[in-house]
mmCIF file of C-alpha atoms and ligand atoms in Angstrom:
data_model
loop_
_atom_site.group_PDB
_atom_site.id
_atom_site.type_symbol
_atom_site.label_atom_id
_atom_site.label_comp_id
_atom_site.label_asym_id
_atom_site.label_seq_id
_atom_site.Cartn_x
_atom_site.Cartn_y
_atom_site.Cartn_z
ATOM 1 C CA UNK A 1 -35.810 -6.305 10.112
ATOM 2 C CA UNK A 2 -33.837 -4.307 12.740
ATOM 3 C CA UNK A 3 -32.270 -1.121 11.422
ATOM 4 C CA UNK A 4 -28.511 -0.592 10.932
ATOM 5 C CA UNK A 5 -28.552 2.090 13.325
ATOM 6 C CA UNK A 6 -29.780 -0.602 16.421
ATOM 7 C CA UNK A 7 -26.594 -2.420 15.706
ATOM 8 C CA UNK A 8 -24.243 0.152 15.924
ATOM 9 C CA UNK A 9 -25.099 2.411 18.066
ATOM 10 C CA UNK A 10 -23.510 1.556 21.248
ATOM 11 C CA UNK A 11 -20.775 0.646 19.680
ATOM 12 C CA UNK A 12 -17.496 2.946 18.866
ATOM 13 C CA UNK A 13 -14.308 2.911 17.425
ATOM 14 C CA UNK A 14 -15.992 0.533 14.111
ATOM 15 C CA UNK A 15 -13.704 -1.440 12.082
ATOM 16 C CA UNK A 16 -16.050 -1.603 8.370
ATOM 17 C CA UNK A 17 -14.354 -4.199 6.701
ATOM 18 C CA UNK A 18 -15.404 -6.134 3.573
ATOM 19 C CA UNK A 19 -13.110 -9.123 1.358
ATOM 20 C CA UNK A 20 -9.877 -9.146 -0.429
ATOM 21 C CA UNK A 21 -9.671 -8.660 -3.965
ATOM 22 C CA UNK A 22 -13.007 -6.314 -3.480
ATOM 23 C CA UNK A 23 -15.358 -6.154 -5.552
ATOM 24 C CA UNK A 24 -18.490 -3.638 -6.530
ATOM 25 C CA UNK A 25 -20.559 -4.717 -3.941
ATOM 26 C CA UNK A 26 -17.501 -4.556 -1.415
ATOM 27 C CA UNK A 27 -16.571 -1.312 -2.108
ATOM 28 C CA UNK A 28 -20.448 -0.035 -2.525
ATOM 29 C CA UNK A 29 -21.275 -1.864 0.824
ATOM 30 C CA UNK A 30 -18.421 -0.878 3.059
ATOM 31 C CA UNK A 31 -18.467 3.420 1.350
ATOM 32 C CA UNK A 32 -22.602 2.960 2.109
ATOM 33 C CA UNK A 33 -22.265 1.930 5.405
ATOM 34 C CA UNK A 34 -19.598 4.284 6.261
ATOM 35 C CA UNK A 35 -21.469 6.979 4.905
ATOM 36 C CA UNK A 36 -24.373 5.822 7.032
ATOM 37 C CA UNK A 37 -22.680 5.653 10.427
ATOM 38 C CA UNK A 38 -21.532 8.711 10.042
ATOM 39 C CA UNK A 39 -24.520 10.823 9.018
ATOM 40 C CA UNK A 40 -25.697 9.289 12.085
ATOM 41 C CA UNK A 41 -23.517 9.105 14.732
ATOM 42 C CA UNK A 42 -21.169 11.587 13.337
ATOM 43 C CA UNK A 43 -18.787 11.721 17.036
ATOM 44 C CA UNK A 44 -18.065 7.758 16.564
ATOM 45 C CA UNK A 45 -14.493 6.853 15.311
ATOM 46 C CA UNK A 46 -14.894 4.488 12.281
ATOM 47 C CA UNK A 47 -12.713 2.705 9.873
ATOM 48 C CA UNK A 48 -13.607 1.588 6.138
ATOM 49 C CA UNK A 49 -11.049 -1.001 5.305
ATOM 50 C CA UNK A 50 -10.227 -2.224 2.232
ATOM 51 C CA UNK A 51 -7.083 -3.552 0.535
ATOM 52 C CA UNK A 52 -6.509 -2.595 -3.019
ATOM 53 C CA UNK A 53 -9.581 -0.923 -3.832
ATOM 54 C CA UNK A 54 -10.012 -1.341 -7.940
ATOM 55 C CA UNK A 55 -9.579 2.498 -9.334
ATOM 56 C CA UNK A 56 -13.173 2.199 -11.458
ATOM 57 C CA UNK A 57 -14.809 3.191 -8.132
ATOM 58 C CA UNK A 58 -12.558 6.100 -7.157
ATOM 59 C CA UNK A 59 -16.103 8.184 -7.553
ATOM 60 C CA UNK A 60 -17.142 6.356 -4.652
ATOM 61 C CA UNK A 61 -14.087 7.918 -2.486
ATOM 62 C CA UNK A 62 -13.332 10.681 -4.455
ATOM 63 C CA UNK A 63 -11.011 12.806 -2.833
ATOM 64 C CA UNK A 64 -9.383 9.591 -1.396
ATOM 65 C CA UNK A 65 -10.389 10.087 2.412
ATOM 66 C CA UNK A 66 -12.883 7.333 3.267
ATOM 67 C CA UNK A 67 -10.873 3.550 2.678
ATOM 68 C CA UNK A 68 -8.195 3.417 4.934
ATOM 69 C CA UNK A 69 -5.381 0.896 4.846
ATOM 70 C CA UNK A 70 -4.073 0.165 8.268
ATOM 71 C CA UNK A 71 -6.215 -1.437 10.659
ATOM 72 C CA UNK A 72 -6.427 0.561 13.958
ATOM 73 C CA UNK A 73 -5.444 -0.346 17.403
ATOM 74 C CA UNK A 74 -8.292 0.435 19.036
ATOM 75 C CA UNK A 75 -11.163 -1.703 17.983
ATOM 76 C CA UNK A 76 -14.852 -1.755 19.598
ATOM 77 C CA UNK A 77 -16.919 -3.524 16.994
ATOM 78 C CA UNK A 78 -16.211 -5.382 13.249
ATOM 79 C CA UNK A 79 -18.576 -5.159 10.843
ATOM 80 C CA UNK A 80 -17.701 -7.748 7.386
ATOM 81 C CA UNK A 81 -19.479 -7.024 4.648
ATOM 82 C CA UNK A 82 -19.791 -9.099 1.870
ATOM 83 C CA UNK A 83 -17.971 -11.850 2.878
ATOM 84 C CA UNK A 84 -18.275 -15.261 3.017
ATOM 85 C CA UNK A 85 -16.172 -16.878 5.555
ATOM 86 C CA UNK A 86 -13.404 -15.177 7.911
ATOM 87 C CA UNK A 87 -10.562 -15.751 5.915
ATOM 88 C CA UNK A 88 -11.906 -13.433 3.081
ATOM 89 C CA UNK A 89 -11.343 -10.355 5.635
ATOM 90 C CA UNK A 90 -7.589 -10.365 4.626
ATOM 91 C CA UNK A 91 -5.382 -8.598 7.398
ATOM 92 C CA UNK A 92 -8.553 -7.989 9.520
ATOM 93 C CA UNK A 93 -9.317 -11.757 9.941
ATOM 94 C CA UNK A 94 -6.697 -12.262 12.729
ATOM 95 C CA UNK A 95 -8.396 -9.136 14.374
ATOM 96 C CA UNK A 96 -12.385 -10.180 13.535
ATOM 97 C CA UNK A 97 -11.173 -13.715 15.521
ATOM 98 C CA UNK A 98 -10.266 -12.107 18.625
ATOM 99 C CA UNK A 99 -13.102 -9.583 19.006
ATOM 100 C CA UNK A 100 -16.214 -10.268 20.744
ATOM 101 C CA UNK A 101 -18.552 -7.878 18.775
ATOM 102 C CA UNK A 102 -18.518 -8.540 15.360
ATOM 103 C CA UNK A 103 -21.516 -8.133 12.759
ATOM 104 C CA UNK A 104 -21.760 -9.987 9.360
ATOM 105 C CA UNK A 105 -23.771 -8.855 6.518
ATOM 106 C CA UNK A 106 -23.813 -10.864 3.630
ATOM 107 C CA UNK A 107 -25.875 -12.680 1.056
ATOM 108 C CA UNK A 108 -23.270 -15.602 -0.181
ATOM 109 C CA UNK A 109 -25.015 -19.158 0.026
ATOM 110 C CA UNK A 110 -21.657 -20.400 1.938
ATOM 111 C CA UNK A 111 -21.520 -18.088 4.563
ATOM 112 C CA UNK A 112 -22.158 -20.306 7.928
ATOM 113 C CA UNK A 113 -22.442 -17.025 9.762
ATOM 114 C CA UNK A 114 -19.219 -16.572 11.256
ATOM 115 C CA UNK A 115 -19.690 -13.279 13.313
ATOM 116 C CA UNK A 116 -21.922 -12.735 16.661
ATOM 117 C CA UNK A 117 -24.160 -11.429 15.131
ATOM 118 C CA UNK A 118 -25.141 -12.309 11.492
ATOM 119 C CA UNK A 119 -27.408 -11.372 8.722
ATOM 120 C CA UNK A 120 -26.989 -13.185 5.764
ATOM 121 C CA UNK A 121 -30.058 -13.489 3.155
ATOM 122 C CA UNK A 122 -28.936 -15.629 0.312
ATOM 123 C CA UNK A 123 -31.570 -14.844 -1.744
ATOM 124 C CA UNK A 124 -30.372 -11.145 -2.273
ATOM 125 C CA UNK A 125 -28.584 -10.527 -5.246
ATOM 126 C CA UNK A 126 -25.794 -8.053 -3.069
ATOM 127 C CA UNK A 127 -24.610 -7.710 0.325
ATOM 128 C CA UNK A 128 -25.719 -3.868 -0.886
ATOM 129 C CA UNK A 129 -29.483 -5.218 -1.245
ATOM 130 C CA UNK A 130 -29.304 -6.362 1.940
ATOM 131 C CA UNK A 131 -27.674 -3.512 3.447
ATOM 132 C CA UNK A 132 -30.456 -1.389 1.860
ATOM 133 C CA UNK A 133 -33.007 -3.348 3.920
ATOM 134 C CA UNK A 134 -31.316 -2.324 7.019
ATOM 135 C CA UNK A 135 -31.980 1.152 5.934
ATOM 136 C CA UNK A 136 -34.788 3.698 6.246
ATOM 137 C CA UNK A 137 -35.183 5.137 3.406
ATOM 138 C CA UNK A 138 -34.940 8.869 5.790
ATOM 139 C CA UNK A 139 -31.613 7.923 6.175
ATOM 140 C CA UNK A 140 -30.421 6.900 2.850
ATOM 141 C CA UNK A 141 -29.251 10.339 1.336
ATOM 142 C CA UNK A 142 -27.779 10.560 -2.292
ATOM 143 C CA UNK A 143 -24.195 9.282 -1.726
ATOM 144 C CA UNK A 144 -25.472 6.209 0.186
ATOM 145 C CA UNK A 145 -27.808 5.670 -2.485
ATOM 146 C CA UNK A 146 -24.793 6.105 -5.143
ATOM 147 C CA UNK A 147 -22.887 3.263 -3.370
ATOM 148 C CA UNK A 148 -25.774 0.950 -3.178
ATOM 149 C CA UNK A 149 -26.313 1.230 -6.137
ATOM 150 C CA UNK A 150 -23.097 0.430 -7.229
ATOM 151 C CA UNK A 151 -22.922 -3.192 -5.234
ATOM 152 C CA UNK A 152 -26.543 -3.780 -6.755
ATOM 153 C CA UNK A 153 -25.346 -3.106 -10.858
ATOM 154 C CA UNK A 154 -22.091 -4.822 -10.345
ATOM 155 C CA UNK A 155 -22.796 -8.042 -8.374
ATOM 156 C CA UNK A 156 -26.319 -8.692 -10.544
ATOM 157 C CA UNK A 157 -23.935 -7.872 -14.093
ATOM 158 C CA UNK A 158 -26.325 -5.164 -14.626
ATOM 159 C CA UNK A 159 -29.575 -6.469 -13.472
ATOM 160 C CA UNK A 160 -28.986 -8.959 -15.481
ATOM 161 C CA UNK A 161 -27.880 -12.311 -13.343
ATOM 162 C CA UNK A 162 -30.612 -14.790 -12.017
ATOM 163 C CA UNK A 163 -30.421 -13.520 -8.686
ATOM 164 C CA UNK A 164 -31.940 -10.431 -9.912
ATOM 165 C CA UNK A 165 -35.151 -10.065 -8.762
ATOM 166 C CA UNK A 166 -38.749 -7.395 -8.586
ATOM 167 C CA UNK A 167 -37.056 -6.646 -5.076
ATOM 168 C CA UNK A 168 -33.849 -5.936 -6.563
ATOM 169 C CA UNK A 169 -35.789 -3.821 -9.055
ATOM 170 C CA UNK A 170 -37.799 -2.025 -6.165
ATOM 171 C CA UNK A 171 -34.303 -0.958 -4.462
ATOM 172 C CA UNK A 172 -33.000 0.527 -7.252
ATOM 173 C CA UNK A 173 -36.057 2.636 -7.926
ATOM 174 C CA UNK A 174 -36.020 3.642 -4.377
ATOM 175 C CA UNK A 175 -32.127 4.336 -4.902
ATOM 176 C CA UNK A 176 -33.351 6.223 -8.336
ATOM 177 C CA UNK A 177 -35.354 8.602 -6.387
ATOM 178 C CA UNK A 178 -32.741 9.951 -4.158
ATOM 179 C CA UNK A 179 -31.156 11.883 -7.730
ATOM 180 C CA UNK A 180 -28.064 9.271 -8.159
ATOM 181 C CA UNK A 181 -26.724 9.599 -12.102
ATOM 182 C CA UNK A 182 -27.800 5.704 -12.645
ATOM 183 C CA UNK A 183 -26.857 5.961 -16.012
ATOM 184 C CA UNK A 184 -23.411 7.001 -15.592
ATOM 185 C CA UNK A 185 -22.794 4.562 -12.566
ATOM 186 C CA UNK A 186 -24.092 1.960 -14.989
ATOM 187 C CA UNK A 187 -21.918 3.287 -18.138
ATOM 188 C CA UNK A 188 -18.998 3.328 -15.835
ATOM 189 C CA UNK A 189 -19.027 0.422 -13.824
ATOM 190 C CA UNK A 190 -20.498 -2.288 -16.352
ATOM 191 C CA UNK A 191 -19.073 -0.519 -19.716
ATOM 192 C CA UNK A 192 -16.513 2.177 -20.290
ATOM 193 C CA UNK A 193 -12.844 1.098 -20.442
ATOM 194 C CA UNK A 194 -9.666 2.705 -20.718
ATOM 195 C CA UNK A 195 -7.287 3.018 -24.023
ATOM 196 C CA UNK A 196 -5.486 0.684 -22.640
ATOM 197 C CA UNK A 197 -8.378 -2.007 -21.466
ATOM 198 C CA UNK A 198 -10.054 -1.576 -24.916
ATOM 199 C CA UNK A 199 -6.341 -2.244 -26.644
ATOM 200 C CA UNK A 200 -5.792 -5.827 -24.253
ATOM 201 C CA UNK A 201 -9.711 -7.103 -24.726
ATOM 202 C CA UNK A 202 -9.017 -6.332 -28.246
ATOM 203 C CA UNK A 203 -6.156 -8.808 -28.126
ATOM 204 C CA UNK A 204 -7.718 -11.390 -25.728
ATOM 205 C CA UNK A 205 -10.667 -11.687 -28.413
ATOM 206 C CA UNK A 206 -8.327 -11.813 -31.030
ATOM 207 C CA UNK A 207 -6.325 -14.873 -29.929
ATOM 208 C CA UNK A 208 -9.198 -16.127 -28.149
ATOM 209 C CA UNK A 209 -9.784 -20.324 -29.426
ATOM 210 C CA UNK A 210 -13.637 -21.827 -30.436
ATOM 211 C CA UNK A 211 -13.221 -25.543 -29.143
ATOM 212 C CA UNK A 212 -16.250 -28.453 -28.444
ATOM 213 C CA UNK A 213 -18.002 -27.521 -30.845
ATOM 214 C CA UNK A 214 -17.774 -24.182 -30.512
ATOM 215 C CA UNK A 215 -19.079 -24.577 -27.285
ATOM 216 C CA UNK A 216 -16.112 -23.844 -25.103
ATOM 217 C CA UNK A 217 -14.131 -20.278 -25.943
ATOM 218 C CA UNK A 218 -10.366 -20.381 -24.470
ATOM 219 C CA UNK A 219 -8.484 -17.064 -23.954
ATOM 220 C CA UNK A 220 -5.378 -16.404 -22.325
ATOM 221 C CA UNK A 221 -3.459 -13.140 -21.243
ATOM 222 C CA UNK A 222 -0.160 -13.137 -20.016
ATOM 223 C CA UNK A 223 2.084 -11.037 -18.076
ATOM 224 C CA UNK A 224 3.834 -9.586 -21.244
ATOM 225 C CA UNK A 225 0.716 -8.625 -22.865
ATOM 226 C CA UNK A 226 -0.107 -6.787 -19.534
ATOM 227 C CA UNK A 227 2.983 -4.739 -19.569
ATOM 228 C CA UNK A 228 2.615 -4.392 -23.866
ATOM 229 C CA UNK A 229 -0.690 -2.479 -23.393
ATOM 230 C CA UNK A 230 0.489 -0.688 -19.718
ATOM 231 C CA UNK A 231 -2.302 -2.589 -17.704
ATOM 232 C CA UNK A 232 -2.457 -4.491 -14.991
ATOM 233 C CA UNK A 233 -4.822 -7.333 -13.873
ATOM 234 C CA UNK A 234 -7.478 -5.050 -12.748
ATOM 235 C CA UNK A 235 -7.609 -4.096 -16.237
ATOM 236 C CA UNK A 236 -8.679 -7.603 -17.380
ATOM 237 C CA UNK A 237 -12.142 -7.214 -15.829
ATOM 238 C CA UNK A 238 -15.021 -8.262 -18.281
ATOM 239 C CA UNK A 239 -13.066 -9.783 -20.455
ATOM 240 C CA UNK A 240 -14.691 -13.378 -19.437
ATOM 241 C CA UNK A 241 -17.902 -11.456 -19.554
ATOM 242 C CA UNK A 242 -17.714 -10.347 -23.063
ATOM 243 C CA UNK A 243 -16.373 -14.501 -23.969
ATOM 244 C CA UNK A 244 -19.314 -15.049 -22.642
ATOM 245 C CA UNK A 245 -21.658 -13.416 -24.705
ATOM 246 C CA UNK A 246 -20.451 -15.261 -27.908
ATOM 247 C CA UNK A 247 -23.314 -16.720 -29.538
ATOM 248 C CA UNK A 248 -23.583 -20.176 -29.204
ATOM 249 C CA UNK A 249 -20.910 -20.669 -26.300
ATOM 250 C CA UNK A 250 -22.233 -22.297 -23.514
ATOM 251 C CA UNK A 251 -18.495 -21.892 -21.218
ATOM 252 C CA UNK A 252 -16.268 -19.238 -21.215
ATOM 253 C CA UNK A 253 -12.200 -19.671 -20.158
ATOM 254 C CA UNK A 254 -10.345 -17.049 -19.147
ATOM 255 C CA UNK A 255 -6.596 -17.785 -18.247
ATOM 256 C CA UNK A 256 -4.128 -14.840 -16.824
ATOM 257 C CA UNK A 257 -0.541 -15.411 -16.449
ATOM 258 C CA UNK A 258 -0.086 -14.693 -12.597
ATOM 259 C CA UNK A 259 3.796 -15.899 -12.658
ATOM 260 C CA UNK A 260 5.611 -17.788 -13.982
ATOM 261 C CA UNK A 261 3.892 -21.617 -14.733
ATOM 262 C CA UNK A 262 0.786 -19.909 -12.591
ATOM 263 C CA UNK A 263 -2.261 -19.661 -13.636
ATOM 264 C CA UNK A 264 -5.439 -17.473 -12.381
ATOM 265 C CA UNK A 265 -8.661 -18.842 -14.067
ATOM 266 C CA UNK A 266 -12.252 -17.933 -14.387
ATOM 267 C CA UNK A 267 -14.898 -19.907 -15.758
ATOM 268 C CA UNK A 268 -18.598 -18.374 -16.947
ATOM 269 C CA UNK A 269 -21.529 -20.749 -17.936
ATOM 270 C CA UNK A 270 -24.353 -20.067 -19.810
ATOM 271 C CA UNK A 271 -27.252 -22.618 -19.418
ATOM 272 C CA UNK A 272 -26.254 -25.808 -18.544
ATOM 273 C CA UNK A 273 -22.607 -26.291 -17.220
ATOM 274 C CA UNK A 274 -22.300 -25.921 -13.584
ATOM 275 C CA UNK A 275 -18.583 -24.446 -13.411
ATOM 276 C CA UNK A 276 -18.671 -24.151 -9.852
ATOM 277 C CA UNK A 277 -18.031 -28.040 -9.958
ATOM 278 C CA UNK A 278 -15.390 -27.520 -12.217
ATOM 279 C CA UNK A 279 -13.999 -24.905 -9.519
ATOM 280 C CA UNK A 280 -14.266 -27.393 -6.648
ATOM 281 C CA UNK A 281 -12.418 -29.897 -8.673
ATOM 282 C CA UNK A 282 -9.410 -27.403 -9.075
ATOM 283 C CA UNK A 283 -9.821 -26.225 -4.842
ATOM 284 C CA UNK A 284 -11.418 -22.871 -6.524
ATOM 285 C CA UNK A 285 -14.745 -21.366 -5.796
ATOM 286 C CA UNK A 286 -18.280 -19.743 -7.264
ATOM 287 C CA UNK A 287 -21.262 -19.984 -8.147
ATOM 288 C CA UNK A 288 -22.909 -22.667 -11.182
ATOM 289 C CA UNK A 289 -22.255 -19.907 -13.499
ATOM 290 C CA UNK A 290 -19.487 -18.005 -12.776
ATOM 291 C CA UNK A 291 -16.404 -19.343 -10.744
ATOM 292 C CA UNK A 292 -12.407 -19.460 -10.509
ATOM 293 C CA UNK A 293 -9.654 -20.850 -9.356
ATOM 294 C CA UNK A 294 -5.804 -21.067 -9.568
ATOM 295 C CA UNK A 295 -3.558 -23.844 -11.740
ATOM 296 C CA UNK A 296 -0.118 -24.221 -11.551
ATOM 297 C CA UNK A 297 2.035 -26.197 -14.473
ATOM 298 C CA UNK A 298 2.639 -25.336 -18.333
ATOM 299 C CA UNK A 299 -0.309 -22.956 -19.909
ATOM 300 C CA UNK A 300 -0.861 -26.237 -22.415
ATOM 301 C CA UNK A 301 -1.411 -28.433 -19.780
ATOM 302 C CA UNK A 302 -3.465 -25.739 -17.712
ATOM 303 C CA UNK A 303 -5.813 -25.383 -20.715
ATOM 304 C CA UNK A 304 -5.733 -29.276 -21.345
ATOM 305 C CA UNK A 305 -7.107 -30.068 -17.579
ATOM 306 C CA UNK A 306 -9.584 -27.466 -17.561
ATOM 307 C CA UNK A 307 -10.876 -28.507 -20.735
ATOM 308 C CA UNK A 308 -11.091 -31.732 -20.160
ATOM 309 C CA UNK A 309 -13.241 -30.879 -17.332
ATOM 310 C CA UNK A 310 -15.582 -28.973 -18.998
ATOM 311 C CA UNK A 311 -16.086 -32.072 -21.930
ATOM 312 C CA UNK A 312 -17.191 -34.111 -19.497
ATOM 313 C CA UNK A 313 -20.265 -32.285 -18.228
ATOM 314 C CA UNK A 314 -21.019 -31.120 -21.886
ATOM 315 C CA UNK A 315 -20.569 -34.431 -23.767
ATOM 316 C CA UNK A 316 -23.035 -35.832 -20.162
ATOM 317 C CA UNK A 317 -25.988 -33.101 -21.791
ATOM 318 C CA UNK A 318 -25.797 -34.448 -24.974
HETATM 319 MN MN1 LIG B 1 -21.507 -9.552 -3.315
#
C-alpha cells in the first residue's frame, strides 16, 4: 500500500476532516494524521476539523490547539476520515463537493468512495487500522501511536467486536511498542465515568424494563434526568453497552429524550437480531449489531413501534 506521506505531499493548505457527532476513531484518526503531516512536512498549513469533539478524548488535544472549528478559506486538499458518505463531513461537505483533491480513508461497508482518491478496506475494524497501514512504523512516534490506538479500542468496543481481528491485534502490539499507557487509554476510553455519568447509568438501569421474554431490555433517559444529574447527552455513552451485557438479552433499547415528542434511539444485538434492519425500517443506520435512528411521536408509542419491530425477527428464530 502507498504511504500517507505519497498522498500528501504535494499538497498544502490540508483540510483533515472526519464525521459529525465524532467518534473514537474520528477523533484518533483525524489527531493521528495531523500529528503525522506535521512531523513530516512540518512548513505545510493544515487543519484538523472536527465539530463537537466529545471531552473523554481531551488527552488527545490536550492543551486544546490541534481541532479547529472554522473551516479555512484557503483549501488545497480534503482528507475525510472515517466517513461514510459526504454528508457525514458536516460543514465541510459543501467544501469537500467543490474541491478537486480530496482523499477518503475509511473502512465503513457503505462507503461508495466518494473522494478522488479513496481507500476504504471494509474489513478493518477502524478507519485508525487503516490509517496505521498507511504508516511506516519510522514514522509513527508515541502520540500517533496514542491516537491510533484510541480509534482501534473504541470502534472494536475493546477488542472485543467481530471485526476484531489477529491484524487488529498485530497493530496494537506495534502501537504497544512505541511506550503508549494502553492501559489507561483503555480504562479511560472504554470504562471510567464521571460522578455524574455513574449517577444517570445508575438510573437508566434502574428504570430500565425486561420484555419478550426477557429478551428485549427497554431504557429511556430524558431531558430532565439529564439536567437532574448535570449531564448532557455525551454523558449517556455506554449506557446501551452495559443493557447489553445483561445475561440472557439478545436486544438492547436505548431511548433519549432529544425534544420534546423526539426521540434518539440505539439498538445493540447480541446473536441473532439484525438491528440494522430494524434501523432501515425507521430511515436510521448501522451495522447487524449495533444501529440507531430517530422517532418522533409519544415515548409510549416510540417504544411500542420499536418493539414491535424487534418481536417480529425474534418470534421468526423461534
Ligand atoms: Mn470508525
Amino acid at each position: 500500500m502507498k504511504e500517507l506521506k505519497e498522498y500528501v505531499k504535494n499538497a498544502d493548505d490540508i483540510v483533515i476532516a472526519g464525521h459529525v457527532a465524532p467518534d473514537g476513531d474520528c477523533v484518533g484518526a483525524v489527531i493521528a494524521v495531523y500529528r503525522y503531516i506535521h512531523k513530516l512536512f512540518p512548513e505545510k498549513r493544515l487543519t484538523p476539523y472536527l465539530e463537537n469533539t466529545p471531552k473523554v478524548y481531551d488527552y488527545l488535544d490536550p492543551d486544546k490547539s490541534i481541532i479547529k472549528s472554522e473551516i479555512p478559506e484557503e483549501i488545497g486538499m480534503i482528507i475525510a476520515l472515517d466517513s461514510s458518505s459526504v454528508d457525514r463531513l458536516g460543514e465541510v461537505a459543501n467544501e469537500f463537493r467543490k474541491k478537486k483533491a480530496t482523499l477518503v480513508i475509511d473502512h465503513h461497508v457503505s462507503n461508495i468512495g466518494f473522494g478522488d482518491i479513496n481507500i476504504v478496506d471494509k474489513e478493518a475494524g477502524s478507519a485508525c487500522e487503516v490509517i496505521a497501514h498507511m504508516m511506516s512504523d519510522d514514522d509513527i512516534d508515541v502520540k500517533i501511536a496514542e491516537a491510533l490506538y484510541t480509534g482501534m479500542v473504541t470502534d472494536s468496543g475493546g477488542f472485543r467486536y467481530p471485526a476484531t481481528s489477529k491484524d487488529t491485534m498485530n497493530l496494537a502490539g506495534r502501537l504497544m511498542e512505541k511506550g503508549i499507557d494502553f492501559s489507561w487509554i483503555m480504562d479511560r476510553c472504554m470504562y471510567s465515568r464521571t460522578y455524574h455519568q455513574a449517577q444517570l447509568l445508575g438510573r437508566a438501569l434502574l428504570e430500565s424494563i425486561l420484555i419478550m421474554d426477557g429478551k428485549c431490555i427497554v431504557t429511556t433517559v430524558t431531558k430532565s434526568m439529564l439536567d437532574m444529574y448535570e449531564t448532557e447527552e455525551e454523558d449517556t455513552e455506554g449506557i446501551v453497552d452495559q443493557l447489553r451485557v445483561t445475561r440472557g438479552v439478545e436486544v438492547a433499547v436505548f431511548i433519549r429524550e432529544r425534544a420534546e415528542q423526539e426521540y434518539k434511539v440505539s439498538l445493540r444485538s447480541n446473536n441473532y437480531v439484525d438491528v440494522s434492519k430494524i434501523a432501515d425500517y425507521f430511515e436510521g443506520g448501522g451495522h447487524i449489531r449495533a444501529a440507531g435512528f430517530t422517532m418522533r411521536g409519544s415515548l409510549h408509542d416510540v417504544i411500542n413501534n420499536i418493539t414491535e419491530q424487534i418481536s417480529l425477527q425474534i418470534k421468526s428464530k423461534e
